[in-house]
Amino acid sequence: MQPTENVLEIRDLVKDFPGVRAVDNVSFDIKRNTVHCLVGENGAGKSTLIKILTGVYDRTSGRILLNGEEYNPRNPRDAKQQGMSTLFQELNVVDQLTVEENLTLGMEDTTFGFTRKTDKINRMVGVLNSIEPSIKPRQLVSSLSVAQKQIVEISRAVAAESDIIIMDEPTAAISESEIARLFNIIKGLREKNVTVIYISHRLDEIFELGDYVTVLRDGKHIETKPVAEIQDRSELIKMMIGKTVFEQYTPREIDCPDTILEVKHLSNHRLNDISFDVSAGEIVGFYGLVGAGKTELARAIYGADNYEGEIVFKGQKLRPSPEKAIAAGIALVPEERRSQGLFTILTIRGNVPVMNMAKISRKGFINDATERKVTSEYVDKLKIATNSVEKEASKLSGGNQQKVVLSKCLFADADLLMLDEPTRGIDVGAKSEIYNLIRQLSREGKTIIIFSSELPEVMNICDSIYLMYDGNLKSTMRNGCDVNSESILHIVTGGE
Amino acid sequence: METSQMQKPLLGGKLSDESFITVFMVGVLIVVFGIACIFVPNFYKPQNMLNLITNNWYIIVLGIGITFVMITGNYDMSVGGNIALTGVLSVYFCQGVNVSQNPLANGLGLPYILAIGLALLCAMGVGAVNAFFIAKLKVPSIIVTLGTMMLARGAAQVITQGAQRNTSLPDAFGVLGSLGIPGTSIRLPVLVMIALIILAFIFEKKTVFARRIYLIGANPVAARLSGVNVGGYLTALYIVSGLLAGITGILLASEFEAGVSNRAMGYEFDALVIVLLGGISITGGFGSVLGMFVGAIILSVVTSAATGMLFSPDWQFTLKAIVTFIAILTQRFALDKRKG
């Protein structure tokens, strides 16, 4: 293998889906032993490009050269063998197996079909150990947190010693301290003759990590240049969407005196005696690192999990069931949109009205025309990119899927809207659309609670910020000039 | 993006996948029917075509319940046993009290109406037992319903001492199964089947209830978080499936004027086959009653053509298997092709 300057050369790459050209004549090079960032809005073609590189999709036309040679992976396994490892956004670990078994999955050494203990396992475990010593090789993966599962996957990719490791939003679900650790590993990879293709919506990460950046928009290649030559975030954002996005918290003019939600001494397996009030019309942000108990709190309020204590909404004690919560006027946008929020095999029309069937039916019979009409309204209102309300939800990009889930919850006509990680894995453009929507809903008198592990998100739009750590509510504060991110980070990492 | 570059889905993409499968299976039906007409004399005659539907009323009635259960991503294997149990009970409840030395001739002496009412309640009870284990205790439905399948048949065998009950019945007993339109092969059970199919079709296309069944099958977690009472809907469906089996059991018992403990052996599998032929996804969230109906007729054409071609009855299962495989493979192929 002669060391060419470019580890990967992409030439005139095209990928068509029925009705959509997802990758449109893309050509660019990736230099050896660099961290090459790939950015673009949702639907820009990043995921499709990655799936072609990893052998999941066949290309429609075009050439790819890996180490100067034609690269045509037949399937993901083939791609891996040719030196292209991937860390996908959706977790790719087997819950029922141990950490050790997951690390060697698909690469086991066998004798007559029985797996053998070899040095490979020790090496893999060694890599894992250097990344996260607290994960034990014999632990079942199902007992790990989302962040820990991701670390197992990262270890697997690192241990495979590929030419290229593709990382699709590796930091979307892991905590700040783990991110710092991961970044150190990624930076170290450059010296180990590994090239990283890094995809992230967190632009700061690109400036911290990247050597080169390639911008895609609407399936087309916009630009590839060294990160050092890019002045700031807004230049990058301009390339991605062609317009500048401004995010700034403006303190609200009116006070909201009426209490709409009272949580009293809420406890369960992950929550520890949590009490707080929320005023009608307020935007409240719960901030904490992964594992702080934000999702568990959202689920408890919504009645999806059991709890001890009392939740009073609009003066009425809530009974713990999502059905009752929706009837009382609460809606939840869940943390994992594909597995908890969306009916992927149904159409957009099959998704949008499901939380408020009464509104599209009479005496239990659905009115098709009304259903179509309201779905179209939400497609327009939230700018869901689709040519038809009859499109299957699985065929939409991540951002548009999230908009479908949001539409679903908005259609429920709730007075209290809870959003768990509403912008995870979503590009800047769609993010600011969602923030504007949240502000507008708040102006219309809706109460919003956001559960987020992104501090800028909470600081940009929330009136009150509640900090969580390890199942406890540690601190509450009004957003404004006296709020500073350092003291917040101090609290959510366990400081007093 | 130019339209000319788009790959055109099969059938212009106007149809939903569900309608596509149904139309496709109608195509398969026409082909199978055509082949049968070539090889079997008189197969094309209207009377024979009518028989293809009327002879299978019981499988179609069961298929309605199974279709909706399967759209939630679950199975109901208990229907065959439930038919036997309900039939036997409907006899036992209205047989005379102490009329004979033979214990199989003695029953509870209830009026016939009350007897079938109670028998139907028991049929729904089997459904409720299914629902309790599946919805409440989260046991996989295939395991639970295989259990209740044997439980129901076992109970029927105990009550009939492993045989049947057919004596000291009231006169009204045989009426339901033999009533019919004079001069035709259309009897009351067939009319019941037609009425149920029409009801099920409207139910499926139009009601909020049905829509929620699809939601449960498409994603049970999201369904619950969207406010669907998943357990409640599953319970209702299993009770309805039990009720449909019960109605079938009562009609069959009436037709034969006997409660037979090994009645309806293997009907649960025939019902499963027609549901699969109809394109209903075993993973849930997809399928239609109309598809199931077409599947039932395909199976009916195959079995009756086999008889007509003087195949020995020993070949029935093999032929059913071949047709099932071919139909389901072509269905998958067509759907994949369409999705590109």
JSON list of N, CA and C in Angstrom, two decimals, chain A residues 19-21 302 304 322-323 326 338-340 342-343 345-346 354-355 357 361 364-366 368 371 408, chain B residues 1 5-7 17 202 206-208 211-212 215 218-219 221-227 229 284-285 339:
[
{"chain": "A", "resi": 19, "resn": "GLY", "atom": "N", "xyz": [-37.46, 9.82, -6.35]},
{"chain": "A", "resi": 19, "resn": "GLY", "atom": "CA", "xyz": [-37.94, 11.17, -6.08]},
{"chain": "A", "resi": 19, "resn": "GLY", "atom": "C", "xyz": [-36.93, 12.12, -5.50]},
{"chain": "A", "resi": 20, "resn": "VAL", "atom": "N", "xyz": [-35.78, 11.63, -5.09]},
{"chain": "A", "resi": 20, "resn": "VAL", "atom": "CA", "xyz": [-34.80, 12.52, -4.45]},
{"chain": "A", "resi": 20, "resn": "VAL", "atom": "C", "xyz": [-33.40, 12.18, -4.94]},
{"chain": "A", "resi": 21, "resn": "ARG", "atom": "N", "xyz": [-32.62, 13.23, -5.29]},
{"chain": "A", "resi": 21, "resn": "ARG", "atom": "CA", "xyz": [-31.20, 13.01, -5.53]},
{"chain": "A", "resi": 21, "resn": "ARG", "atom": "C", "xyz": [-30.48, 13.42, -4.25]},
{"chain": "A", "resi": 302, "resn": "TYR", "atom": "N", "xyz": [-44.89, 12.97, 33.09]},
{"chain": "A", "resi": 302, "resn": "TYR", "atom": "CA", "xyz": [-45.80, 12.54, 32.02]},
{"chain": "A", "resi": 302, "resn": "TYR", "atom": "C", "xyz": [-46.56, 11.27, 32.41]},
{"chain": "A", "resi": 304, "resn": "ALA", "atom": "N", "xyz": [-45.21, 8.24, 32.48]},
{"chain": "A", "resi": 304, "resn": "ALA", "atom": "CA", "xyz": [-44.71, 7.06, 31.77]},
{"chain": "A", "resi": 304, "resn": "ALA", "atom": "C", "xyz": [-43.98, 6.12, 32.72]},
{"chain": "A", "resi": 322, "resn": "PRO", "atom": "N", "xyz": [-49.62, 8.26, 30.70]},
{"chain": "A", "resi": 322, "resn": "PRO", "atom": "CA", "xyz": [-49.51, 9.23, 29.61]},
{"chain": "A", "resi": 322, "resn": "PRO", "atom": "C", "xyz": [-50.88, 9.63, 29.06]},
{"chain": "A", "resi": 323, "resn": "GLU", "atom": "N", "xyz": [-51.79, 8.64, 29.02]},
{"chain": "A", "resi": 323, "resn": "GLU", "atom": "CA", "xyz": [-53.12, 8.91, 28.51]},
{"chain": "A", "resi": 323, "resn": "GLU", "atom": "C", "xyz": [-53.80, 10.02, 29.33]},
{"chain": "A", "resi": 326, "resn": "ILE", "atom": "N", "xyz": [-52.07, 13.48, 28.80]},
{"chain": "A", "resi": 326, "resn": "ILE", "atom": "CA", "xyz": [-52.47, 14.14, 27.55]},
{"chain": "A", "resi": 326, "resn": "ILE", "atom": "C", "xyz": [-53.86, 14.74, 27.71]},
{"chain": "A", "resi": 338, "resn": "ARG", "atom": "N", "xyz": [-36.92, 8.29, 17.18]},
{"chain": "A", "resi": 338, "resn": "ARG", "atom": "CA", "xyz": [-37.29, 7.17, 16.31]},
{"chain": "A", "resi": 338, "resn": "ARG", "atom": "C", "xyz": [-37.93, 6.02, 17.09]},
{"chain": "A", "resi": 339, "resn": "SER", "atom": "N", "xyz": [-37.41, 5.75, 18.27]},
{"chain": "A", "resi": 339, "resn": "SER", "atom": "CA", "xyz": [-37.96, 4.60, 18.99]},
{"chain": "A", "resi": 339, "resn": "SER", "atom": "C", "xyz": [-39.10, 4.98, 19.92]},
{"chain": "A", "resi": 340, "resn": "GLN", "atom": "N", "xyz": [-39.21, 6.25, 20.30]},
{"chain": "A", "resi": 340, "resn": "GLN", "atom": "CA", "xyz": [-40.24, 6.62, 21.28]},
{"chain": "A", "resi": 340, "resn": "GLN", "atom": "C", "xyz": [-41.27, 7.61, 20.76]},
{"chain": "A", "resi": 342, "resn": "LEU", "atom": "N", "xyz": [-41.82, 8.41, 17.10]},
{"chain": "A", "resi": 342, "resn": "LEU", "atom": "CA", "xyz": [-42.29, 8.35, 15.73]},
{"chain": "A", "resi": 342, "resn": "LEU", "atom": "C", "xyz": [-42.81, 6.96, 15.38]},
{"chain": "A", "resi": 343, "resn": "PHE", "atom": "N", "xyz": [-43.82, 6.92, 14.53]},
{"chain": "A", "resi": 343, "resn": "PHE", "atom": "CA", "xyz": [-44.26, 5.65, 13.96]},
{"chain": "A", "resi": 343, "resn": "PHE", "atom": "C", "xyz": [-43.63, 5.59, 12.57]},
{"chain": "A", "resi": 345, "resn": "ILE", "atom": "N", "xyz": [-43.02, 3.40, 10.29]},
{"chain": "A", "resi": 345, "resn": "ILE", "atom": "CA", "xyz": [-43.59, 2.73, 9.11]},
{"chain": "A", "resi": 345, "resn": "ILE", "atom": "C", "xyz": [-44.90, 3.36, 8.67]},
{"chain": "A", "resi": 346, "resn": "LEU", "atom": "N", "xyz": [-45.40, 4.32, 9.42]},
{"chain": "A", "resi": 346, "resn": "LEU", "atom": "CA", "xyz": [-46.62, 5.01, 9.00]},
{"chain": "A", "resi": 346, "resn": "LEU", "atom": "C", "xyz": [-46.26, 6.30, 8.26]},
{"chain": "A", "resi": 354, "resn": "VAL", "atom": "N", "xyz": [-52.11, 11.64, 15.91]},
{"chain": "A", "resi": 354, "resn": "VAL", "atom": "CA", "xyz": [-52.39, 10.51, 16.81]},
{"chain": "A", "resi": 354, "resn": "VAL", "atom": "C", "xyz": [-52.63, 10.89, 18.26]},
{"chain": "A", "resi": 355, "resn": "MET", "atom": "N", "xyz": [-52.13, 12.04, 18.69]},
{"chain": "A", "resi": 355, "resn": "MET", "atom": "CA", "xyz": [-52.33, 12.38, 20.10]},
{"chain": "A", "resi": 355, "resn": "MET", "atom": "C", "xyz": [-53.62, 13.12, 20.35]},
{"chain": "A", "resi": 357, "resn": "MET", "atom": "N", "xyz": [-56.94, 12.38, 18.49]},
{"chain": "A", "resi": 357, "resn": "MET", "atom": "CA", "xyz": [-57.82, 11.81, 17.49]},
{"chain": "A", "resi": 357, "resn": "MET", "atom": "C", "xyz": [-59.22, 12.42, 17.56]},
{"chain": "A", "resi": 361, "resn": "SER", "atom": "N", "xyz": [-62.08, 13.40, 14.41]},
{"chain": "A", "resi": 361, "resn": "SER", "atom": "CA", "xyz": [-63.10, 12.36, 14.30]},
{"chain": "A", "resi": 361, "resn": "SER", "atom": "C", "xyz": [-64.40, 12.81, 14.96]},
{"chain": "A", "resi": 364, "resn": "GLY", "atom": "N", "xyz": [-65.96, 8.57, 17.14]},
{"chain": "A", "resi": 364, "resn": "GLY", "atom": "CA", "xyz": [-65.06, 7.45, 16.89]},
{"chain": "A", "resi": 364, "resn": "GLY", "atom": "C", "xyz": [-64.77, 7.19, 15.42]},
{"chain": "A", "resi": 365, "resn": "PHE", "atom": "N", "xyz": [-65.41, 7.96, 14.52]},
{"chain": "A", "resi": 365, "resn": "PHE", "atom": "CA", "xyz": [-65.16, 7.79, 13.09]},
{"chain": "A", "resi": 365, "resn": "PHE", "atom": "C", "xyz": [-64.28, 8.93, 12.57]},
{"chain": "A", "resi": 366, "resn": "ILE", "atom": "N", "xyz": [-63.22, 8.55, 11.87]},
{"chain": "A", "resi": 366, "resn": "ILE", "atom": "CA", "xyz": [-62.25, 9.54, 11.41]},
{"chain": "A", "resi": 366, "resn": "ILE", "atom": "C", "xyz": [-62.78, 10.26, 10.17]},
{"chain": "A", "resi": 368, "resn": "ASP", "atom": "N", "xyz": [-61.54, 11.78, 7.02]},
{"chain": "A", "resi": 368, "resn": "ASP", "atom": "CA", "xyz": [-60.30, 11.77, 6.23]},
{"chain": "A", "resi": 368, "resn": "ASP", "atom": "C", "xyz": [-59.89, 13.16, 5.76]},
{"chain": "A", "resi": 371, "resn": "GLU", "atom": "N", "xyz": [-58.40, 15.17, 8.50]},
{"chain": "A", "resi": 371, "resn": "GLU", "atom": "CA", "xyz": [-57.10, 14.62, 8.83]},
{"chain": "A", "resi": 371, "resn": "GLU", "atom": "C", "xyz": [-56.02, 15.10, 7.86]},
{"chain": "A", "resi": 408, "resn": "LYS", "atom": "N", "xyz": [-46.98, 16.36, 16.08]},
{"chain": "A", "resi": 408, "resn": "LYS", "atom": "CA", "xyz": [-47.82, 15.43, 16.82]},
{"chain": "A", "resi": 408, "resn": "LYS", "atom": "C", "xyz": [-48.16, 16.00, 18.19]},
{"chain": "B", "resi": 1, "resn": "MET", "atom": "N", "xyz": [-34.64, 18.97, -9.03]},
{"chain": "B", "resi": 1, "resn": "MET", "atom": "CA", "xyz": [-34.56, 17.57, -9.40]},
{"chain": "B", "resi": 1, "resn": "MET", "atom": "C", "xyz": [-35.60, 17.24, -10.47]},
{"chain": "B", "resi": 5, "resn": "GLN", "atom": "N", "xyz": [-35.79, 11.72, -13.83]},
{"chain": "B", "resi": 5, "resn": "GLN", "atom": "CA", "xyz": [-34.75, 10.91, -13.22]},
{"chain": "B", "resi": 5, "resn": "GLN", "atom": "C", "xyz": [-35.30, 10.02, -12.11]},
{"chain": "B", "resi": 6, "resn": "MET", "atom": "N", "xyz": [-36.51, 10.34, -11.69]},
{"chain": "B", "resi": 6, "resn": "MET", "atom": "CA", "xyz": [-37.06, 9.55, -10.59]},
{"chain": "B", "resi": 6, "resn": "MET", "atom": "C", "xyz": [-37.40, 8.15, -11.07]},
{"chain": "B", "resi": 7, "resn": "GLN", "atom": "N", "xyz": [-37.16, 7.21, -10.17]},
{"chain": "B", "resi": 7, "resn": "GLN", "atom": "CA", "xyz": [-37.58, 5.85, -10.47]},
{"chain": "B", "resi": 7, "resn": "GLN", "atom": "C", "xyz": [-39.06, 5.76, -10.19]},
{"chain": "B", "resi": 17, "resn": "ASP", "atom": "N", "xyz": [-48.96, 1.16, 0.07]},
{"chain": "B", "resi": 17, "resn": "ASP", "atom": "CA", "xyz": [-48.40, -0.20, 0.07]},
{"chain": "B", "resi": 17, "resn": "ASP", "atom": "C", "xyz": [-49.48, -1.23, 0.37]},
{"chain": "B", "resi": 202, "resn": "ILE", "atom": "N", "xyz": [-65.24, -1.48, 7.33]},
{"chain": "B", "resi": 202, "resn": "ILE", "atom": "CA", "xyz": [-65.56, -0.09, 7.72]},
{"chain": "B", "resi": 202, "resn": "ILE", "atom": "C", "xyz": [-64.80, 0.28, 8.99]},
{"chain": "B", "resi": 206, "resn": "LYS", "atom": "N", "xyz": [-62.18, 3.39, 8.99]},
{"chain": "B", "resi": 206, "resn": "LYS", "atom": "CA", "xyz": [-62.82, 4.63, 9.43]},
{"chain": "B", "resi": 206, "resn": "LYS", "atom": "C", "xyz": [-62.66, 4.98, 10.90]},
{"chain": "B", "resi": 207, "resn": "THR", "atom": "N", "xyz": [-62.39, 3.99, 11.73]},
{"chain": "B", "resi": 207, "resn": "THR", "atom": "CA", "xyz": [-62.52, 4.31, 13.15]},
{"chain": "B", "resi": 207, "resn": "THR", "atom": "C", "xyz": [-61.20, 4.67, 13.83]},
{"chain": "B", "resi": 208, "resn": "VAL", "atom": "N", "xyz": [-61.31, 5.46, 14.86]},
{"chain": "B", "resi": 208, "resn": "VAL", "atom": "CA", "xyz": [-60.17, 5.83, 15.70]},
{"chain": "B", "resi": 208, "resn": "VAL", "atom": "C", "xyz": [-59.61, 4.58, 16.37]},
{"chain": "B", "resi": 211, "resn": "ARG", "atom": "N", "xyz": [-57.39, 2.80, 14.05]},
{"chain": "B", "resi": 211, "resn": "ARG", "atom": "CA", "xyz": [-56.16, 3.53, 13.83]},
{"chain": "B", "resi": 211, "resn": "ARG", "atom": "C", "xyz": [-55.17, 3.28, 14.97]},
{"chain": "B", "resi": 212, "resn": "ARG", "atom": "N", "xyz": [-55.71, 3.21, 16.19]},
{"chain": "B", "resi": 212, "resn": "ARG", "atom": "CA", "xyz": [-54.83, 2.99, 17.34]},
{"chain": "B", "resi": 212, "resn": "ARG", "atom": "C", "xyz": [-54.24, 1.58, 17.32]},
{"chain": "B", "resi": 215, "resn": "LEU", "atom": "N", "xyz": [-51.25, 1.88, 15.34]},
{"chain": "B", "resi": 215, "resn": "LEU", "atom": "CA", "xyz": [-50.20, 2.58, 16.09]},
{"chain": "B", "resi": 215, "resn": "LEU", "atom": "C", "xyz": [-49.47, 1.61, 17.02]},
{"chain": "B", "resi": 218, "resn": "ALA", "atom": "N", "xyz": [-47.21, -0.51, 14.97]},
{"chain": "B", "resi": 218, "resn": "ALA", "atom": "CA", "xyz": [-46.11, 0.22, 14.35]},
{"chain": "B", "resi": 218, "resn": "ALA", "atom": "C", "xyz": [-45.03, 0.54, 15.38]},
{"chain": "B", "resi": 219, "resn": "ASN", "atom": "N", "xyz": [-45.40, 0.88, 16.59]},
{"chain": "B", "resi": 219, "resn": "ASN", "atom": "CA", "xyz": [-44.43, 1.21, 17.63]},
{"chain": "B", "resi": 219, "resn": "ASN", "atom": "C", "xyz": [-45.13, 1.28, 18.99]},
{"chain": "B", "resi": 221, "resn": "VAL", "atom": "N", "xyz": [-44.07, 1.44, 22.01]},
{"chain": "B", "resi": 221, "resn": "VAL", "atom": "CA", "xyz": [-43.55, 2.42, 22.97]},
{"chain": "B", "resi": 221, "resn": "VAL", "atom": "C", "xyz": [-44.08, 3.81, 22.66]},
{"chain": "B", "resi": 222, "resn": "ALA", "atom": "N", "xyz": [-43.97, 4.18, 21.37]},
{"chain": "B", "resi": 222, "resn": "ALA", "atom": "CA", "xyz": [-44.46, 5.50, 20.96]},
{"chain": "B", "resi": 222, "resn": "ALA", "atom": "C", "xyz": [-45.98, 5.57, 21.14]},
{"chain": "B", "resi": 223, "resn": "ALA", "atom": "N", "xyz": [-46.66, 4.45, 20.92]},
{"chain": "B", "resi": 223, "resn": "ALA", "atom": "CA", "xyz": [-48.12, 4.45, 21.07]},
{"chain": "B", "resi": 223, "resn": "ALA", "atom": "C", "xyz": [-48.48, 4.79, 22.51]},
{"chain": "B", "resi": 224, "resn": "ARG", "atom": "N", "xyz": [-47.79, 4.17, 23.45]},
{"chain": "B", "resi": 224, "resn": "ARG", "atom": "CA", "xyz": [-48.08, 4.44, 24.85]},
{"chain": "B", "resi": 224, "resn": "ARG", "atom": "C", "xyz": [-47.80, 5.91, 25.19]},
{"chain": "B", "resi": 225, "resn": "LEU", "atom": "N", "xyz": [-46.66, 6.41, 24.71]},
{"chain": "B", "resi": 225, "resn": "LEU", "atom": "CA", "xyz": [-46.31, 7.80, 25.00]},
{"chain": "B", "resi": 225, "resn": "LEU", "atom": "C", "xyz": [-47.22, 8.77, 24.25]},
{"chain": "B", "resi": 226, "resn": "SER", "atom": "N", "xyz": [-47.92, 8.27, 23.24]},
{"chain": "B", "resi": 226, "resn": "SER", "atom": "CA", "xyz": [-48.88, 9.13, 22.54]},
{"chain": "B", "resi": 226, "resn": "SER", "atom": "C", "xyz": [-50.27, 9.01, 23.15]},
{"chain": "B", "resi": 227, "resn": "GLY", "atom": "N", "xyz": [-50.35, 8.36, 24.29]},
{"chain": "B", "resi": 227, "resn": "GLY", "atom": "CA", "xyz": [-51.62, 8.32, 25.01]},
{"chain": "B", "resi": 227, "resn": "GLY", "atom": "C", "xyz": [-52.53, 7.16, 24.65]},
{"chain": "B", "resi": 229, "resn": "ASN", "atom": "N", "xyz": [-53.89, 3.60, 25.27]},
{"chain": "B", "resi": 229, "resn": "ASN", "atom": "CA", "xyz": [-53.95, 2.62, 26.34]},
{"chain": "B", "resi": 229, "resn": "ASN", "atom": "C", "xyz": [-53.70, 1.24, 25.72]},
{"chain": "B", "resi": 284, "resn": "GLY", "atom": "N", "xyz": [-46.33, -6.45, 12.67]},
{"chain": "B", "resi": 284, "resn": "GLY", "atom": "CA", "xyz": [-47.36, -5.50, 13.10]},
{"chain": "B", "resi": 284, "resn": "GLY", "atom": "C", "xyz": [-47.35, -4.19, 12.33]},
{"chain": "B", "resi": 285, "resn": "GLY", "atom": "N", "xyz": [-48.45, -3.45, 12.47]},
{"chain": "B", "resi": 285, "resn": "GLY", "atom": "CA", "xyz": [-48.54, -2.11, 11.92]},
{"chain": "B", "resi": 285, "resn": "GLY", "atom": "C", "xyz": [-48.97, -2.04, 10.47]},
{"chain": "B", "resi": 339, "resn": "LYS", "atom": "N", "xyz": [-40.47, -0.76, -3.57]},
{"chain": "B", "resi": 339, "resn": "LYS", "atom": "CA", "xyz": [-39.75, 0.19, -2.72]},
{"chain": "B", "resi": 339, "resn": "LYS", "atom": "C", "xyz": [-38.40, 0.57, -3.31]}
]
